[in-house]
PDB file of C-alpha atoms and ligand atoms in Angstrom:
ATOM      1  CA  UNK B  19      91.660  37.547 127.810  1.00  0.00           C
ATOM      2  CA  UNK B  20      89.708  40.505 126.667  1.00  0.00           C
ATOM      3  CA  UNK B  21      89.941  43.507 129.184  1.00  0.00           C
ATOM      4  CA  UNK B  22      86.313  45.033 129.109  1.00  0.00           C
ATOM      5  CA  UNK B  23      87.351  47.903 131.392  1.00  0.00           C
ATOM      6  CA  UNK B  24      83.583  49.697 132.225  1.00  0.00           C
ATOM      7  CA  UNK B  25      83.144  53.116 130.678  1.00  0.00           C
ATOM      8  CA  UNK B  26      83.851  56.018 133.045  1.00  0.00           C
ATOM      9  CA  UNK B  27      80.752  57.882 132.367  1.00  0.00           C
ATOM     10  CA  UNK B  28      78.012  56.000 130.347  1.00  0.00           C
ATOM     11  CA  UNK B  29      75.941  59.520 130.285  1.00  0.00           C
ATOM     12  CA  UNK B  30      78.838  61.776 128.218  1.00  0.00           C
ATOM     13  CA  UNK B  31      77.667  59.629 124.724  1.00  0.00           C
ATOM     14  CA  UNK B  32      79.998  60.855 122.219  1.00  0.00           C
ATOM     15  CA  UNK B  33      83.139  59.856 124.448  1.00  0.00           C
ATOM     16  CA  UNK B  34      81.276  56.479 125.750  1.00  0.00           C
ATOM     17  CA  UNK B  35      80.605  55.363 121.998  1.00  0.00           C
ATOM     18  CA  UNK B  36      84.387  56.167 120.904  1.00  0.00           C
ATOM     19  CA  UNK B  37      85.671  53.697 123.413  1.00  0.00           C
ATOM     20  CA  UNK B  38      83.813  51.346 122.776  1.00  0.00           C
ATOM     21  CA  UNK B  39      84.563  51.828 119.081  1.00  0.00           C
ATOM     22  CA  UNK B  40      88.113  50.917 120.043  1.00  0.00           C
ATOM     23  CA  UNK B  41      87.179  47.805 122.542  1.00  0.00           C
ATOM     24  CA  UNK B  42      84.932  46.705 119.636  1.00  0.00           C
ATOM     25  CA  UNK B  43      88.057  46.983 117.152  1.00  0.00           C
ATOM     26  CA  UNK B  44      90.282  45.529 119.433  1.00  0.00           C
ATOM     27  CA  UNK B  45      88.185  42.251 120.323  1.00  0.00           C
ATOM     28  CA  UNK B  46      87.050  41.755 116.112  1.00  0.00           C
ATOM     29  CA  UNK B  47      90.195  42.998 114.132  1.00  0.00           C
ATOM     30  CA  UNK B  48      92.182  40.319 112.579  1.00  0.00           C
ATOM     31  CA  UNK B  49      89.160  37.876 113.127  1.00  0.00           C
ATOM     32  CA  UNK B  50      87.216  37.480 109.792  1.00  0.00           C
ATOM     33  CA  UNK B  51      84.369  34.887 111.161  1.00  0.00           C
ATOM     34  CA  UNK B  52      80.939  36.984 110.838  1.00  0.00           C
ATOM     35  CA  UNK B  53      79.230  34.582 113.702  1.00  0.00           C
ATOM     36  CA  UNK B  54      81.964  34.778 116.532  1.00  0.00           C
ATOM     37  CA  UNK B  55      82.411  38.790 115.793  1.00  0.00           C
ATOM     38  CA  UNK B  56      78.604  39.175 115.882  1.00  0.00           C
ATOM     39  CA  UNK B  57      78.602  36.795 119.392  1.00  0.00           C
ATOM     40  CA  UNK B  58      81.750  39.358 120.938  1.00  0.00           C
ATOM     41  CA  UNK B  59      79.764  42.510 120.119  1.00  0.00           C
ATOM     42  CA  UNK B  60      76.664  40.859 121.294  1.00  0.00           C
ATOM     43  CA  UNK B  61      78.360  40.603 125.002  1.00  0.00           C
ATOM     44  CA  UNK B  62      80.213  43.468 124.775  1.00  0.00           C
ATOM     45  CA  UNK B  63      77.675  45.945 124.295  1.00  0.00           C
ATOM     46  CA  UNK B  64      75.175  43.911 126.468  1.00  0.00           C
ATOM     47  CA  UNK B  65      77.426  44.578 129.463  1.00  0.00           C
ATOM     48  CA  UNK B  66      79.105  47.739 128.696  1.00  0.00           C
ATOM     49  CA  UNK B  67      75.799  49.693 127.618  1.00  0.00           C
ATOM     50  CA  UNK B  68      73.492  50.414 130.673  1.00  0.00           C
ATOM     51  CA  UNK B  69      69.514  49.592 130.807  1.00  0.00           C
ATOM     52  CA  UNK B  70      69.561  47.164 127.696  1.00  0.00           C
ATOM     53  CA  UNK B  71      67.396  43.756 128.227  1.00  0.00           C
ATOM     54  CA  UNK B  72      68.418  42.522 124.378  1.00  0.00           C
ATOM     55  CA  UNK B  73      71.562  42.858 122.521  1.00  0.00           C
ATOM     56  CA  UNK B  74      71.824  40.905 119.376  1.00  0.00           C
ATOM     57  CA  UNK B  75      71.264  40.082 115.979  1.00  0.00           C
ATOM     58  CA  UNK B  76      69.298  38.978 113.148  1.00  0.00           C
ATOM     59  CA  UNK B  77      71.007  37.675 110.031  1.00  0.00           C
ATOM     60  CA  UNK B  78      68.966  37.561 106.554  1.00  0.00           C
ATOM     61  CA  UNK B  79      70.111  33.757 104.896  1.00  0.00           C
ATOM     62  CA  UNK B  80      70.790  35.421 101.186  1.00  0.00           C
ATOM     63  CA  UNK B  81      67.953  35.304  98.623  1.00  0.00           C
ATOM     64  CA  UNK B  82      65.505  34.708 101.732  1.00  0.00           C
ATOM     65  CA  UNK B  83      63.099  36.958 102.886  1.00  0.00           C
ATOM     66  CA  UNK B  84      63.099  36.090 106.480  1.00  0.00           C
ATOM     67  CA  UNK B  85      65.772  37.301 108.985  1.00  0.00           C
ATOM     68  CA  UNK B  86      66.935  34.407 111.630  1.00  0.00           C
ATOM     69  CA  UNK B  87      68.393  35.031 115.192  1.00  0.00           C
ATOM     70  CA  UNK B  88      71.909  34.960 115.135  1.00  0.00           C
ATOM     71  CA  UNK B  89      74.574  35.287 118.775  1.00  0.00           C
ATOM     72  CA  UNK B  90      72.629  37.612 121.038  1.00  0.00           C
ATOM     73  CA  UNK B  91      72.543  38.501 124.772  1.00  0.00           C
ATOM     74  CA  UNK B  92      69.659  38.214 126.762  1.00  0.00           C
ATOM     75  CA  UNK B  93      66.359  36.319 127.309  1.00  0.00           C
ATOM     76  CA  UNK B  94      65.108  33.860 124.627  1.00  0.00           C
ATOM     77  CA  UNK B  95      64.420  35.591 121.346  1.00  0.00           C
ATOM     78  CA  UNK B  96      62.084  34.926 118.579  1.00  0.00           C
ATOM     79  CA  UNK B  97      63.630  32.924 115.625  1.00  0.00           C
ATOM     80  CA  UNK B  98      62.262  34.350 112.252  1.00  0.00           C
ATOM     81  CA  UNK B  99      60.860  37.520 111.433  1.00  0.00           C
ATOM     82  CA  UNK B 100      60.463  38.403 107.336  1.00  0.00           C
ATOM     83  CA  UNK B 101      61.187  41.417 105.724  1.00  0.00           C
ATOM     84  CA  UNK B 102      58.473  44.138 106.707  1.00  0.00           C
ATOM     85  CA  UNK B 103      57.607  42.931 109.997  1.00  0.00           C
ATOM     86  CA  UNK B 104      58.093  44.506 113.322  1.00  0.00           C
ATOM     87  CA  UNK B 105      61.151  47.130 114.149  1.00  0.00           C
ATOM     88  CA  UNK B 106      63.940  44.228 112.982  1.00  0.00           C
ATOM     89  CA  UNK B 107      61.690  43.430 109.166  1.00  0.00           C
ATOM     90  CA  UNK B 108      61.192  47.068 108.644  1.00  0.00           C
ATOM     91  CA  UNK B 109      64.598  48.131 109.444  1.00  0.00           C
ATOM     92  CA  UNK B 110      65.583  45.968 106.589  1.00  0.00           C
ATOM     93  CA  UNK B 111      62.708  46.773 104.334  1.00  0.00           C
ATOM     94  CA  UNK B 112      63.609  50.847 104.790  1.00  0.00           C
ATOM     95  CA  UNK B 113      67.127  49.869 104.936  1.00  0.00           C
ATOM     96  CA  UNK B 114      67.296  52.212 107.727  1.00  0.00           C
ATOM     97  CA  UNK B 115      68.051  52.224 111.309  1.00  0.00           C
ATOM     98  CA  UNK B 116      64.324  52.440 113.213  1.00  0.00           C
ATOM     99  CA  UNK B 117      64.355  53.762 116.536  1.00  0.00           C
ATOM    100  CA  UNK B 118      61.821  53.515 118.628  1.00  0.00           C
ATOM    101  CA  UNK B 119      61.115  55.314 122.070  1.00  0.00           C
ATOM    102  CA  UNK B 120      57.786  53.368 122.868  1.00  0.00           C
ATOM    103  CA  UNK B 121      57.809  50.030 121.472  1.00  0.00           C
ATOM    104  CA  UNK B 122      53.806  50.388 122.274  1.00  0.00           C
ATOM    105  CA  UNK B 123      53.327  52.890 119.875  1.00  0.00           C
ATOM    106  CA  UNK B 124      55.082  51.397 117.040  1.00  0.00           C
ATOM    107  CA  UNK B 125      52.886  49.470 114.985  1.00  0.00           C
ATOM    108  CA  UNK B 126      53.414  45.661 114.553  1.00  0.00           C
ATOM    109  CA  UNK B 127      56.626  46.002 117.005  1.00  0.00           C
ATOM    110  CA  UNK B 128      57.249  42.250 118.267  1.00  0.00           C
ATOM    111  CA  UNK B 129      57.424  41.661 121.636  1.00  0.00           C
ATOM    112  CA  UNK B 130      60.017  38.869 122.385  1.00  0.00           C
ATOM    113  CA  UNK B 131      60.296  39.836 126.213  1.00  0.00           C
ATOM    114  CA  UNK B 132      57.766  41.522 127.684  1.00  0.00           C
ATOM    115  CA  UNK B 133      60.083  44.131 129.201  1.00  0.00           C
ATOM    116  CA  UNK B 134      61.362  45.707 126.410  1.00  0.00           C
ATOM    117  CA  UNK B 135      60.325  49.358 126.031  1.00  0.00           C
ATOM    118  CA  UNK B 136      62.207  50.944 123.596  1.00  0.00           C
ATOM    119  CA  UNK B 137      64.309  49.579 120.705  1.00  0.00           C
ATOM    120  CA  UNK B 138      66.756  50.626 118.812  1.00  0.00           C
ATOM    121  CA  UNK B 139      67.380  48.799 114.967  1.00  0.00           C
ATOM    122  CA  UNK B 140      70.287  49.277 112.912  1.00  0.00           C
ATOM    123  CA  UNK B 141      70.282  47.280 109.434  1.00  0.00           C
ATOM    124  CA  UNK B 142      73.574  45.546 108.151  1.00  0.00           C
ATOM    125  CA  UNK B 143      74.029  46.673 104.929  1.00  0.00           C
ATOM    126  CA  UNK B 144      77.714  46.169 102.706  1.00  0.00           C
ATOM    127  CA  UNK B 145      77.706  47.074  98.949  1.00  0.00           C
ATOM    128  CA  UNK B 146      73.658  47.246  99.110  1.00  0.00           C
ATOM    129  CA  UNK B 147      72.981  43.922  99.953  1.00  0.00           C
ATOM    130  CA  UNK B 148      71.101  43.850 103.330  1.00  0.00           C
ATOM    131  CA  UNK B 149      73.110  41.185 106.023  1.00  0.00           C
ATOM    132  CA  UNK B 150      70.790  41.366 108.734  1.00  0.00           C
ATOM    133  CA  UNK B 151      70.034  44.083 111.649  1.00  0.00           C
ATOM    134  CA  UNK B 152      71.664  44.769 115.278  1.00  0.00           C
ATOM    135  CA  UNK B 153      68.865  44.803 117.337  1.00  0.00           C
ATOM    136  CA  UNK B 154      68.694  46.692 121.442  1.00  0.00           C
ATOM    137  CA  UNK B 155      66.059  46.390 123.699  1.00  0.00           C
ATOM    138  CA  UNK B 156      65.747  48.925 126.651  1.00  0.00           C
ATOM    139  CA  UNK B 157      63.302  48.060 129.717  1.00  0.00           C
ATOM    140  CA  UNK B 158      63.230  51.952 129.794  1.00  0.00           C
ATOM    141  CA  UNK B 159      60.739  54.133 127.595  1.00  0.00           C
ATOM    142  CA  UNK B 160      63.159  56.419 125.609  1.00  0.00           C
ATOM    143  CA  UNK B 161      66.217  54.955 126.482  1.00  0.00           C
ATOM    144  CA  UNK B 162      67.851  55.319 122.874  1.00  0.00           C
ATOM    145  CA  UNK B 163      68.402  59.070 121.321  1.00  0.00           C
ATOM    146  CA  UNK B 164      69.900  60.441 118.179  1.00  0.00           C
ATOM    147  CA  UNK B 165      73.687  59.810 120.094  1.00  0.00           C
ATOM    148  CA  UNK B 166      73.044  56.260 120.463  1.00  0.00           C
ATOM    149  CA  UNK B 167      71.925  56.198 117.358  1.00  0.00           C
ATOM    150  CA  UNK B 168      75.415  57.832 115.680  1.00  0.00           C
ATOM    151  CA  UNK B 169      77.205  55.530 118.216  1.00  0.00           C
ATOM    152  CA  UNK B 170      75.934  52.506 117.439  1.00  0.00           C
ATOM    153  CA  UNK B 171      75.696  52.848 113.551  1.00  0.00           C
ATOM    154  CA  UNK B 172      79.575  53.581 113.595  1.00  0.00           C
ATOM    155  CA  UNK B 173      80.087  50.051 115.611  1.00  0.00           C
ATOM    156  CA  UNK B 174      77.799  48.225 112.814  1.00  0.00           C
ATOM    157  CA  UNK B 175      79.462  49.879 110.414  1.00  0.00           C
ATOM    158  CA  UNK B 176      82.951  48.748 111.994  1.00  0.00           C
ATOM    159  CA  UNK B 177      81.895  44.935 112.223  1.00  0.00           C
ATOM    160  CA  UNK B 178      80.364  45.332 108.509  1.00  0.00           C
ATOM    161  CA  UNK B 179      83.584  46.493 107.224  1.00  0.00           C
ATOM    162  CA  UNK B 180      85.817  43.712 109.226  1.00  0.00           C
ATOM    163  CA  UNK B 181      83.610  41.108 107.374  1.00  0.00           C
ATOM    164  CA  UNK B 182      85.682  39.243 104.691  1.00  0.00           C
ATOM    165  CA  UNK B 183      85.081  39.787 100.974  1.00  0.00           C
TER     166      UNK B 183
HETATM  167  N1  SME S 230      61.128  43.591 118.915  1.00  0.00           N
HETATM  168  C1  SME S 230      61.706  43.093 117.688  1.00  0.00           C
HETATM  169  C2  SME S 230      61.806  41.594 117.698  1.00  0.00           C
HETATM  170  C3  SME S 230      63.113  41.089 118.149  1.00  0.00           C
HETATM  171  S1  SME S 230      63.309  41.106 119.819  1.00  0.00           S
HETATM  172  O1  SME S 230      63.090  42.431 120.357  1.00  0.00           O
HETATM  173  C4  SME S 230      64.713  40.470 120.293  1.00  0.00           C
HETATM  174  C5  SME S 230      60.857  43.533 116.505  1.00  0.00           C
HETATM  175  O2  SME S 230      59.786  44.108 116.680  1.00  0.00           O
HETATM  176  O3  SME S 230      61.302  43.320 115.387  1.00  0.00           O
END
């Protein structure tokens, strides 16, 4: 059984994101399959990260323009979303991680559950090819910040890398 022991202090960032780093590493290492990883780290940030409403992901089928909902936490999400549309399509057409404080004032954002107020997109991306995004939804305004951001980019980057060749 997996021990997800809660993080002392959810507010001290830096430290929060290195443990999970290792819980993420110790729950995906040795385990190549992409969808039961991506289902894991779906749950375990879910319930180890406070205020989220959405933890998941999007995968993008190769040579297809349209990402599909892959292993996610939360309410019932929208299925497809191509390339260019809302935080999750322009993530992947910037190949960039979007964050958004308001999802109100982003232009286009889709609104899979209305309580979502801020989002925070990080695209997939191994040897330039685009995989998908991680997607987290906040019911608060401005619940994601340049931390979060380094945080969470270093667990993508962790599950991208434990993907076999
Ligand atoms: N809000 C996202 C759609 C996905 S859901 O939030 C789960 C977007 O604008 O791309």
């Amino acid at each position: 059984m997996f021990d997800s022991t809660p993080i002392a202090n959810p507010a001290a960032k830096p430290a929060f994101y290195l443990e999970l780093d290792q819980q993420l590493a110790s729950l995906i290492e040795g385990e190549p399959d992409a969808i039961a990883n991506a289902a894991n780290m779906s749950a375990l940030l879910y319930h180890a990260m406070p205020e989220l409403n959405w933890a998941g992901f999007y995968f993008l089928p190769e040579g297809t323009d349209v990402l599909v909902v892959g292993p996610f936490q939360g309410k019932p999400a929208c299925v497809r979303i191509p390339i260019g549309k809302g935080v999750c399509g322009t993530a992947v057409a910037k190949r960039e991680t979007i964050l958004v404080p308001d999802v109100h004032a982003f232009p286009g954002h889709i609104a899979c559950d209305a309580a979502s107020q801020s989002e925070l997109v990080v695209p997939l991306i191994r040897d330039g090819r685009v995989l998908g995004v991680l997607d987290l939804d906040s019911p608060r305004a401005g619940r994601f910040d340049a931390d979060d951001q380094i945080g969470i980019e270093r667990l993508v980057a962790r599950y991208v890398a434990n993907l076999p060749a």
